[in-house]
């Protein structure tokens, strides 16, 4: 039962990532990220219950509070302020992007077999999903032009790392978790403000236009 | 009973308390940013209190001969503990710091009011405390992390101070150069420490600096790294290029700190790590120290002779003295390499003594230069002149400093130079082999250096303070306020007292050298209560106090001979070769050092430009313009190509920096995939 | 610590010693002048002329520049005091110097440097270009001569194993003076330096007042009356001191090792004789050479440095 919940949640996270790749509407992308984080919280709660690690409840609560509620709200407010609601044409079009994501998923799963934890089915899936998520996040950052999407991609990568930490290892020391959480929040805040500034300056969120600054 | 307990208790927490005071004052000063006066008093008052506290701890350690240890910072969760340990060697340097910090702080109280713009006072005050706090941590750190933290804070504080006048391009350049070179040095230090730490498996100094951690070529490499790292801070040639730029750029009392104390941070490192932390020194290391020391001494004073900016002159003189200290240390290392501990002790004592003496007279000279700069509004010697009349006390103190720095007897420059000579010359007789020729060679060059230093300071004092004022600013100068004169007087008195009675210093140093590995203090270096003996032969001693009496008697005799009762002294104008004697007919500073400029032309490589300007006809010349420039040898031939090479490399690497964010991210992605496939496939 | 009695004894001895040298010094200068004159087929001044000159100067009205400060007044006095104090470190008649406990060669060199510093600084005080020029040139030559002086003195001191002049002389007398080739080299080097330090031809002309040629004279150009007397006297003492130093280092034969009257008499005669021989050497050098251009002096000094270094190398390698 636990195994099923875990595998389903992980799969859900992967699916949400794929959907993010295919999305053009910024609001939806943000909501998909919220969904992803919620699934991550479910993973954490399950692990807390099944392996009786009460600190994971705290982790789950934090994930829900920050990543499911607070950060998506902040990002949506930023998008509102800027007034740009759609992603513009990315470097690679959607079908090709999806194909690349498939390839990256294969790489992720392949690598996960190399770990000894990969012997178990559940952990095999968890590591595989996490690595794929990481690579897909990176890929999103490479191919998208809007700063908001890049922020979301970064957050996806962070979710992937979290997944591995919570699901496979014995968890990170609390102080490291706090550190990472703080880091992420700060990064999002800064990036959000920065995005507003960029738009104010250049009237565009197109990050590829930053190369105009090249010396 | 209660008193001793209290003192002991205070001593036990002295260092962390002092640092806490400094930290608090930094915060408070920055908060009080608007009230310049309050900032000054808070910052300088806290600095004085903290310095006195650390000096007190230091004196206690020197007296008792035992180190005082404790923790500076503890963070339980990550199990980080930053400890401190005031060893006798650290205590010596702390005492020097405290001794200079207190008068300079008092001086700064008045000086900053005039020399630092009001909005910047807070930043300057905070930076001073940061710098001094960093230096204190460097001296007492017990582990690599504390040391490097203190080192960095010290560097950043100093850089902020150098950039005080950041509207001036020269100041900005000086601060940038200082930062760049300091960080190269720090990088070398980090590398060296990491190598040692990984070999020893620990980050604490007792483990790393026990001397048996590394061996073979690694040991030589580590020595080279530390030599560069500490050499940059100590201002040894060829790492000195930041010194003449940075010291003049900071406010004068800060320059006093920098020359007197910041340099000692580098020297402390050289002592603690290079000389006594890596095991018995290698002969080649000693040779490196001795040659770099001698070279720094000679070149430092040669360049000082040609400066017309008084602070640059003093900065080059600092390089010279740093060289002398290194020479002493090198001699000690050479003796240790040969296993002669008595000679090594004498040389090390000479070196440490010079650290103290240099701090005192250099601090004095910089404060004097600050007073003069404040009174006239300029730093150029050629525009001073006749300042002794309006500023008699500043002039007197400056003269004492000039006499001291020239190593003349009866002042404190003489004992340390005497000891260095004793070590060099008498060490010669007991060293076997051809290598012994380095000793008299070094001694001859040291003699040349001190004679040149005397010439340099005759010039500096004579042109600045004597005869007629050379500019309007000089003629309108007036004496500094009393609380700026008191520190000058204190330091000058110290110069005289330590010159006449070097015994106390020697006694203190005996305990300190006993704590350094391989050194064994000789029977008694204090001779007959008042004198100094090098104990290398049984008859070489000097008793400055006794000789002082002889000179005094000579003065009495001369006055008696020339005293004429009832005959008044007649004053007459100086013969001006038939015309009126104007300031323009006085000798200039450039002219004074011209013979030496020409004799040592191979070192200076001067270029000269003479323009005769005429309006009506070339036969009726209106004005002759003369311009002479010394070639900046190190900047042109060493640093120029180095910087150009680095910029070339950077330009080449610019191709990678396409400027596109996506390109960078793509690099990351590709790399991540490759790494995962390569490493992930295997277990 | 010395007892009060010992201290008083030493003080008394020092006073006598210094006083004696002070008394004899002007005679040396005049003797050299007279010998030079004789070599030039002139009569030369009477032997007591040095004393007459000093007396005349001391009687004159003190005259000072109105531009100058107390440094100008202090200069000659410190110069004089330094020269006089330096004499107490050098053994003359007895195989001991009265204040030899106070220091040795290094202190001697340092004291003379102190005197020079004072005089050079004071020279800048009058605002006249001659003073500055003289100070500049003198400090330059002194700076160049210092390493050679140091090495030369040291080469000879090392043979006796101490840098304390009293001990040195006693050791030499005890072991008997043998002339090692190194000694000759060191002597030649030191002799050249003595010429440079005392300001004689070929380094400097003590009798000229032409701007192009004077070095020491330019420094003291602005002094008159009693101040000038002090300077002249101190220069004479310095000269005597240097020659005595040479005698002590290389030929201390005949110096008195006891207080017996015959020994003292022999010592005085020996010393006078040896100093006279050196004075003749100085005269010959002065009369047979032309003054060097200022920028040729470093060459002379470097030759001297080389000789001193060779002396060291030969003896100990």
GROMACS .gro file of N, CA and C in nm, chain A residues 91 104 107 110-111 114-116 131 135 138-139 141-145 150 175 207-208 210-211 214-215, chain B residues 75 77-78 654 657-663 665-669 672-673 676-677 679-683:
model
  150
   91UNK      N    1   1.286   2.786  -2.762
   91UNK     CA    2   1.388   2.752  -2.860
   91UNK      C    3   1.354   2.625  -2.936
  104UNK      N    4   1.561   1.215  -2.164
  104UNK     CA    5   1.621   1.245  -2.034
  104UNK      C    6   1.566   1.151  -1.927
  107UNK      N    7   1.753   0.836  -1.948
  107UNK     CA    8   1.885   0.851  -1.885
  107UNK      C    9   1.872   0.842  -1.734
  110UNK      N   10   1.807   0.493  -1.623
  110UNK     CA   11   1.924   0.410  -1.647
  110UNK      C   12   2.025   0.430  -1.533
  111UNK      N   13   2.044   0.556  -1.498
  111UNK     CA   14   2.141   0.586  -1.393
  111UNK      C   15   2.095   0.528  -1.260
  114UNK      N   16   2.212   0.204  -1.143
  114UNK     CA   17   2.349   0.191  -1.097
  114UNK      C   18   2.362   0.199  -0.946
  115UNK      N   19   2.261   0.252  -0.880
  115UNK     CA   20   2.269   0.262  -0.734
  115UNK      C   21   2.222   0.133  -0.672
  116UNK      N   22   2.277   0.098  -0.559
  116UNK     CA   23   2.237  -0.027  -0.495
  116UNK      C   24   2.099  -0.015  -0.435
  131UNK      N   25   1.587   1.186  -1.069
  131UNK     CA   26   1.690   1.224  -1.166
  131UNK      C   27   1.628   1.280  -1.294
  135UNK      N   28   1.684   1.651  -1.458
  135UNK     CA   29   1.728   1.681  -1.593
  135UNK      C   30   1.623   1.759  -1.671
  138UNK      N   31   1.642   2.119  -1.566
  138UNK     CA   32   1.755   2.185  -1.631
  138UNK      C   33   1.721   2.216  -1.777
  139UNK      N   34   1.660   2.120  -1.841
  139UNK     CA   35   1.626   2.138  -1.982
  139UNK      C   36   1.529   2.254  -2.001
  141UNK      N   37   1.509   2.509  -1.817
  141UNK     CA   38   1.583   2.633  -1.801
  141UNK      C   39   1.655   2.670  -1.930
  142UNK      N   40   1.705   2.566  -1.998
  142UNK     CA   41   1.782   2.595  -2.119
  142UNK      C   42   1.692   2.645  -2.231
  143UNK      N   43   1.573   2.586  -2.242
  143UNK     CA   44   1.496   2.615  -2.363
  143UNK      C   45   1.392   2.725  -2.347
  144UNK      N   46   1.362   2.766  -2.224
  144UNK     CA   47   1.258   2.868  -2.211
  144UNK      C   48   1.317   3.006  -2.198
  145UNK      N   49   1.242   3.101  -2.244
  145UNK     CA   50   1.294   3.237  -2.244
  145UNK      C   51   1.240   3.325  -2.132
  150UNK      N   52   1.185   3.001  -1.589
  150UNK     CA   53   1.313   2.956  -1.542
  150UNK      C   54   1.313   2.939  -1.391
  175UNK      N   55   1.902   2.112   1.005
  175UNK     CA   56   1.959   2.243   0.979
  175UNK      C   57   1.985   2.262   0.829
  207UNK      N   58   1.462   3.649  -2.144
  207UNK     CA   59   1.595   3.643  -2.086
  207UNK      C   60   1.702   3.641  -2.194
  208UNK      N   61   1.665   3.597  -2.314
  208UNK     CA   62   1.768   3.592  -2.418
  208UNK      C   63   1.812   3.731  -2.458
  210UNK      N   64   1.917   3.938  -2.260
  210UNK     CA   65   2.026   3.979  -2.171
  210UNK      C   66   2.159   3.985  -2.243
  211UNK      N   67   2.167   3.912  -2.355
  211UNK     CA   68   2.295   3.913  -2.426
  211UNK      C   69   2.324   4.049  -2.487
  214UNK      N   70   2.622   4.211  -2.328
  214UNK     CA   71   2.755   4.153  -2.342
  214UNK      C   72   2.855   4.259  -2.379
  215UNK      N   73   2.968   4.252  -2.312
  215UNK     CA   74   3.073   4.352  -2.335
  215UNK      C   75   3.166   4.315  -2.447
  290UNK      N   76   2.983   2.689   1.793
  290UNK     CA   77   2.851   2.664   1.739
  290UNK      C   78   2.828   2.515   1.752
  292UNK      N   79   2.578   2.303   1.697
  292UNK     CA   80   2.512   2.218   1.597
  292UNK      C   81   2.611   2.167   1.495
  293UNK      N   82   2.696   2.257   1.447
  293UNK     CA   83   2.790   2.211   1.345
  293UNK      C   84   2.923   2.173   1.407
  869UNK      N   85   3.692   3.466  -2.309
  869UNK     CA   86   3.567   3.540  -2.328
  869UNK      C   87   3.476   3.470  -2.428
  872UNK      N   88   3.214   3.292  -2.288
  872UNK     CA   89   3.107   3.371  -2.227
  872UNK      C   90   3.028   3.438  -2.337
  873UNK      N   91   2.933   3.359  -2.392
  873UNK     CA   92   2.857   3.412  -2.505
  873UNK      C   93   2.760   3.519  -2.462
  874UNK      N   94   2.739   3.532  -2.332
  874UNK     CA   95   2.645   3.633  -2.286
  874UNK      C   96   2.504   3.582  -2.281
  875UNK      N   97   2.481   3.469  -2.337
  875UNK     CA   98   2.345   3.417  -2.337
  875UNK      C   99   2.326   3.324  -2.219
  876UNK      N  100   2.227   3.355  -2.141
  876UNK     CA  101   2.197   3.275  -2.023
  876UNK      C  102   2.168   3.131  -2.062
  877UNK      N  103   2.099   3.119  -2.172
  877UNK     CA  104   2.059   2.985  -2.214
  877UNK      C  105   2.180   2.901  -2.250
  878UNK      N  106   2.279   2.968  -2.310
  878UNK     CA  107   2.399   2.893  -2.345
  878UNK      C  108   2.463   2.835  -2.221
  880UNK      N  109   2.324   2.767  -1.933
  880UNK     CA  110   2.241   2.660  -1.878
  880UNK      C  111   2.255   2.534  -1.962
  881UNK      N  112   2.267   2.553  -2.094
  881UNK     CA  113   2.286   2.437  -2.180
  881UNK      C  114   2.416   2.366  -2.145
  882UNK      N  115   2.523   2.446  -2.115
  882UNK     CA  116   2.649   2.383  -2.073
  882UNK      C  117   2.623   2.294  -1.954
  883UNK      N  118   2.548   2.351  -1.855
  883UNK     CA  119   2.523   2.277  -1.731
  883UNK      C  120   2.448   2.148  -1.760
  884UNK      N  121   2.347   2.157  -1.845
  884UNK     CA  122   2.265   2.040  -1.873
  884UNK      C  123   2.347   1.931  -1.940
  887UNK      N  124   2.574   1.777  -1.700
  887UNK     CA  125   2.505   1.692  -1.603
  887UNK      C  126   2.472   1.558  -1.666
  888UNK      N  127   2.421   1.560  -1.788
  888UNK     CA  128   2.386   1.434  -1.854
  888UNK      C  129   2.508   1.346  -1.873
  891UNK      N  130   2.626   1.205  -1.543
  891UNK     CA  131   2.539   1.102  -1.491
  891UNK      C  132   2.557   0.972  -1.567
  892UNK      N  133   2.568   0.983  -1.700
  892UNK     CA  134   2.580   0.861  -1.778
  892UNK      C  135   2.712   0.794  -1.754
  894UNK      N  136   2.922   0.835  -1.475
  894UNK     CA  137   2.942   0.790  -1.338
  894UNK      C  138   2.827   0.704  -1.287
  895UNK      N  139   2.708   0.734  -1.338
  895UNK     CA  140   2.591   0.666  -1.283
  895UNK      C  141   2.581   0.522  -1.330
  896UNK      N  142   2.642   0.496  -1.442
  896UNK     CA  143   2.634   0.361  -1.493
  896UNK      C  144   2.711   0.262  -1.408
  897UNK      N  145   2.805   0.314  -1.336
  897UNK     CA  146   2.884   0.225  -1.252
  897UNK      C  147   2.842   0.246  -1.107
  898UNK      N  148   2.867   0.149  -1.026
  898UNK     CA  149   2.830   0.164  -0.886
  898UNK      C  150   2.949   0.217  -0.807
   0.00000   0.00000   0.00000
